[in-house]
Coordinates of C-alpha atoms in Angstrom, one line a residue:
X20 CA 34.4 97.1 19.9
X21 CA 32.9 99.0 17.0
X22 CA 30.1 100.6 19.0
X23 CA 32.6 101.8 21.7
X24 CA 34.6 103.9 19.2
X25 CA 31.8 105.1 16.9
X26 CA 31.6 108.5 18.7
X27 CA 35.3 108.9 18.2
X28 CA 35.3 108.0 14.5
X29 CA 32.1 110.0 13.7
X30 CA 31.8 112.7 16.4
X31 CA 29.0 114.6 14.5
X32 CA 26.9 111.4 14.1
X33 CA 27.8 111.4 10.4
X34 CA 30.9 110.0 8.7
X35 CA 32.4 113.0 6.8
X36 CA 34.3 111.5 3.9
X37 CA 36.7 113.7 1.8
X38 CA 36.4 113.2 -1.9
X39 CA 37.5 114.9 -5.1
X40 CA 36.0 114.2 -8.6
X41 CA 37.7 112.6 -11.6
X42 CA 39.9 110.1 -9.6
X43 CA 39.0 106.4 -9.5
X44 CA 40.7 106.3 -6.2
X45 CA 38.3 108.9 -4.8
X46 CA 35.1 109.8 -6.8
X47 CA 33.8 109.2 -10.3
X48 CA 30.5 111.1 -10.6
X49 CA 27.8 109.1 -12.3
X50 CA 24.7 110.3 -14.1
X51 CA 22.8 109.9 -10.8
X52 CA 24.0 109.9 -7.2
X53 CA 23.2 106.2 -7.1
X54 CA 25.7 105.5 -9.9
X55 CA 28.6 107.4 -8.3
X56 CA 31.7 105.2 -7.9
X57 CA 35.3 105.4 -6.8
X58 CA 37.3 103.8 -4.0
X59 CA 37.1 106.7 -1.5
X60 CA 33.3 107.0 -2.2
X61 CA 32.5 103.3 -1.9
X62 CA 34.8 102.5 1.0
X63 CA 33.6 105.6 2.9
X64 CA 29.9 104.7 2.3
X65 CA 30.6 101.1 3.4
X66 CA 32.5 102.2 6.5
X67 CA 29.6 104.5 7.5
X68 CA 27.3 101.5 7.2
X69 CA 29.8 99.4 9.2
X70 CA 29.5 102.0 12.0
X71 CA 25.8 102.4 11.6
X72 CA 26.0 106.2 11.0
X73 CA 25.0 108.4 8.2
X74 CA 27.4 108.8 5.2
X75 CA 28.3 112.4 4.4
X76 CA 30.4 112.8 1.2
X77 CA 32.3 116.2 1.2
X78 CA 33.5 117.2 -2.2
X79 CA 36.7 119.2 -2.9
X80 CA 38.5 120.2 -6.2
X81 CA 41.8 118.6 -5.2
X82 CA 43.2 116.1 -2.8
X83 CA 45.3 118.8 -1.2
X84 CA 42.2 120.6 0.0
X85 CA 41.0 117.3 1.5
X86 CA 44.2 116.9 3.4
X87 CA 44.0 120.4 4.9
X88 CA 40.5 119.7 6.2
X89 CA 41.5 116.2 7.5
X90 CA 44.4 117.9 9.4
X91 CA 41.9 120.3 11.0
X92 CA 39.7 117.4 11.9
X93 CA 36.9 118.6 9.7
X94 CA 36.8 115.2 8.0
X95 CA 36.5 111.8 9.5
X96 CA 37.7 109.5 6.7
X97 CA 40.1 109.9 3.8
X98 CA 41.6 107.4 1.3
X99 CA 45.1 108.6 0.5
X100 CA 48.7 107.8 -0.4
X101 CA 50.2 106.8 3.0
X102 CA 53.3 109.0 3.1
X103 CA 55.4 109.8 6.2
X104 CA 54.4 113.4 6.0
X105 CA 50.7 112.5 6.1
X106 CA 51.3 110.1 9.0
X107 CA 52.3 113.2 11.0
X108 CA 48.6 114.2 11.2
X109 CA 46.7 111.1 10.1
X110 CA 46.4 107.7 11.7
X111 CA 46.8 105.4 8.8
X112 CA 45.6 101.8 8.4
X113 CA 47.7 99.2 6.5
X114 CA 47.6 100.0 2.8
X115 CA 44.8 98.4 0.7
X116 CA 46.1 99.3 -2.7
X117 CA 49.4 99.9 -4.5
X118 CA 49.9 101.8 -7.8
X119 CA 52.9 103.2 -9.8
X120 CA 53.4 106.9 -10.3
X121 CA 54.3 107.9 -13.9
X122 CA 53.5 110.6 -16.5
X123 CA 50.7 111.3 -19.0
X124 CA 52.1 113.3 -21.9
X125 CA 49.8 115.5 -23.9
X126 CA 49.0 115.2 -27.7
X127 CA 51.5 117.9 -28.5
X128 CA 54.4 116.4 -26.6
X129 CA 56.9 114.3 -28.5
X130 CA 58.6 112.6 -25.4
X131 CA 58.5 108.8 -25.6
X132 CA 60.6 107.8 -22.6
X133 CA 60.2 108.6 -18.9
X134 CA 63.8 109.6 -18.6
X135 CA 63.4 112.3 -21.3
X136 CA 60.8 114.2 -19.2
X137 CA 63.5 116.1 -17.3
X138 CA 64.6 118.6 -20.0
X139 CA 64.8 122.3 -20.4
X140 CA 61.4 123.8 -21.5
X141 CA 59.3 120.8 -20.3
X142 CA 56.3 121.8 -18.2
X143 CA 55.1 119.0 -15.9
X144 CA 51.8 119.4 -14.1
X145 CA 51.0 118.2 -10.6
X146 CA 47.9 118.4 -8.3
X147 CA 48.2 121.1 -5.7
X148 CA 48.9 119.5 -2.3
X149 CA 49.7 116.1 -3.8
X150 CA 52.6 113.7 -3.3
X151 CA 53.7 114.6 -6.8
X152 CA 53.9 118.3 -5.9
X153 CA 56.2 117.5 -2.9
X154 CA 58.4 114.9 -4.6
X155 CA 58.9 115.9 -8.3
X156 CA 60.9 119.1 -7.6
X157 CA 63.5 116.9 -6.0
X158 CA 63.6 114.5 -8.9
X159 CA 63.4 117.0 -11.8
X160 CA 66.3 119.4 -12.1
X161 CA 65.5 120.9 -15.5
X162 CA 61.7 120.5 -16.1
X163 CA 59.4 123.1 -14.6
X164 CA 56.8 121.7 -12.1
X165 CA 53.4 123.5 -12.3
X166 CA 50.6 123.1 -9.7
X167 CA 47.1 122.6 -11.0
X168 CA 43.8 123.2 -9.2
X169 CA 41.7 120.4 -10.5
X170 CA 41.7 117.4 -12.9
X171 CA 39.4 119.4 -15.3
X172 CA 42.2 122.0 -15.5
X173 CA 44.7 119.2 -16.3
X174 CA 42.6 118.0 -19.2
X175 CA 42.3 121.5 -20.6
X176 CA 46.0 122.4 -20.1
X177 CA 47.3 119.2 -21.7
X178 CA 44.9 119.5 -24.6
X179 CA 45.9 123.1 -25.2
X180 CA 49.6 122.4 -24.9
X181 CA 49.9 124.5 -21.7
X182 CA 51.4 121.4 -20.0
X183 CA 53.6 118.9 -21.7
X184 CA 53.0 116.2 -19.1
X185 CA 51.1 115.5 -15.9
X186 CA 52.4 113.3 -13.0
X187 CA 50.4 111.2 -10.6
X188 CA 49.4 107.6 -10.1
X189 CA 48.7 105.3 -13.1
X190 CA 45.0 104.8 -12.1
X191 CA 44.2 108.6 -12.4
X192 CA 46.3 108.9 -15.5
X193 CA 44.3 106.1 -17.2
X194 CA 41.1 108.1 -16.4
X195 CA 42.6 111.3 -17.8
X196 CA 43.9 109.6 -20.9
X197 CA 40.3 108.6 -21.8
X198 CA 39.4 112.3 -22.0
X199 CA 42.4 113.6 -24.1
X200 CA 42.7 112.4 -27.6
X201 CA 46.3 111.6 -28.5
X202 CA 47.6 111.6 -24.8
X203 CA 49.9 108.7 -23.8
X204 CA 51.0 107.2 -20.5
X205 CA 54.7 106.6 -20.4
X206 CA 56.1 103.2 -19.5
X207 CA 58.1 102.9 -16.2
X208 CA 57.6 104.8 -13.0
X209 CA 59.1 107.5 -10.9
X210 CA 57.5 106.4 -7.7
X211 CA 54.9 104.1 -6.1
X212 CA 51.8 104.9 -4.0
X213 CA 50.6 102.9 -1.0
X214 CA 46.9 103.9 -0.6
X215 CA 45.2 103.5 2.8
X216 CA 42.3 104.7 4.9
X217 CA 43.3 107.6 7.2
X218 CA 41.5 109.2 10.2
X219 CA 42.6 112.3 12.2
X220 CA 45.7 111.5 14.3
X221 CA 44.1 112.4 17.6
X222 CA 41.6 109.6 17.0
X223 CA 44.3 106.9 16.8
X224 CA 42.8 104.8 19.6
X225 CA 40.0 104.0 17.2
X226 CA 42.4 102.7 14.4
X227 CA 41.7 99.0 15.3
X228 CA 38.1 99.4 14.1
X229 CA 39.4 100.8 10.8
X230 CA 41.8 97.8 10.6
X231 CA 38.9 95.4 11.2
X232 CA 36.9 97.1 8.5
X233 CA 39.9 96.7 6.1
X234 CA 40.0 93.0 6.7
X235 CA 36.2 92.8 6.1
X236 CA 36.5 94.9 2.9
X237 CA 39.1 92.5 1.5
X238 CA 37.6 89.2 2.7
X239 CA 34.0 90.1 1.6
X240 CA 35.0 91.1 -1.9
X241 CA 33.9 94.7 -1.3
X242 CA 37.3 96.1 -2.1
X243 CA 37.8 94.1 -5.3
X244 CA 34.3 95.0 -6.5
X245 CA 34.9 98.7 -5.8
X246 CA 38.2 98.6 -7.7
X247 CA 36.4 96.9 -10.6
X248 CA 33.5 99.4 -10.7
X249 CA 35.9 102.3 -10.5
X250 CA 38.0 100.9 -13.4
X251 CA 41.1 101.5 -11.3
X252 CA 43.6 100.3 -13.9
X253 CA 47.1 99.6 -12.8
X254 CA 46.2 99.2 -9.1
X255 CA 47.2 96.1 -7.1
X256 CA 45.3 94.9 -4.0

């Protein structure tokens, strides 16, 4: 079956995989290309091998940019939170991972409890084009939600006190916390992500091949090993 659908899944002869740096669910850039890691990177590379096509990582600053290009069919493979909105333009396999969504508070923020985030004067960062950007304005009636352009910007803004908190999944927050002295991840959750492989919706007829690959990734230990290498803390297979 795989050979029959390869031209649908990788119409250019290369598997174009959308990635953004700084996220263990996408790409953690190593000292050399060979030491790169991250779930999107490793699963994309393995799926290209599964299809016997070349692997082409395509790097963006944010996940929102990836989704725009996937919607326009300029990407062949994404690893994303499987939301109903994204299912309108992506064919999504069954989720491979689950992770809670919560807040990282900066070193200058005194908030200790998740329920205290929604207060006058609080500035909560979200990634442009993310699930957080779409969801939090509906959950927070008093705090100001601010879109950010990259995870590097988040580190700078939290460290400088330009943001009080940043909202996303726990795995990314753990990675960010390592780079910001005094930052803390709040207990509890405001949501949950179900993370899955997605392909452009018009290629849905090839989704059974993606499903076969997902089974292979779990049974072979590929997924567990990639999670371990990425240091994707707080994620559940």
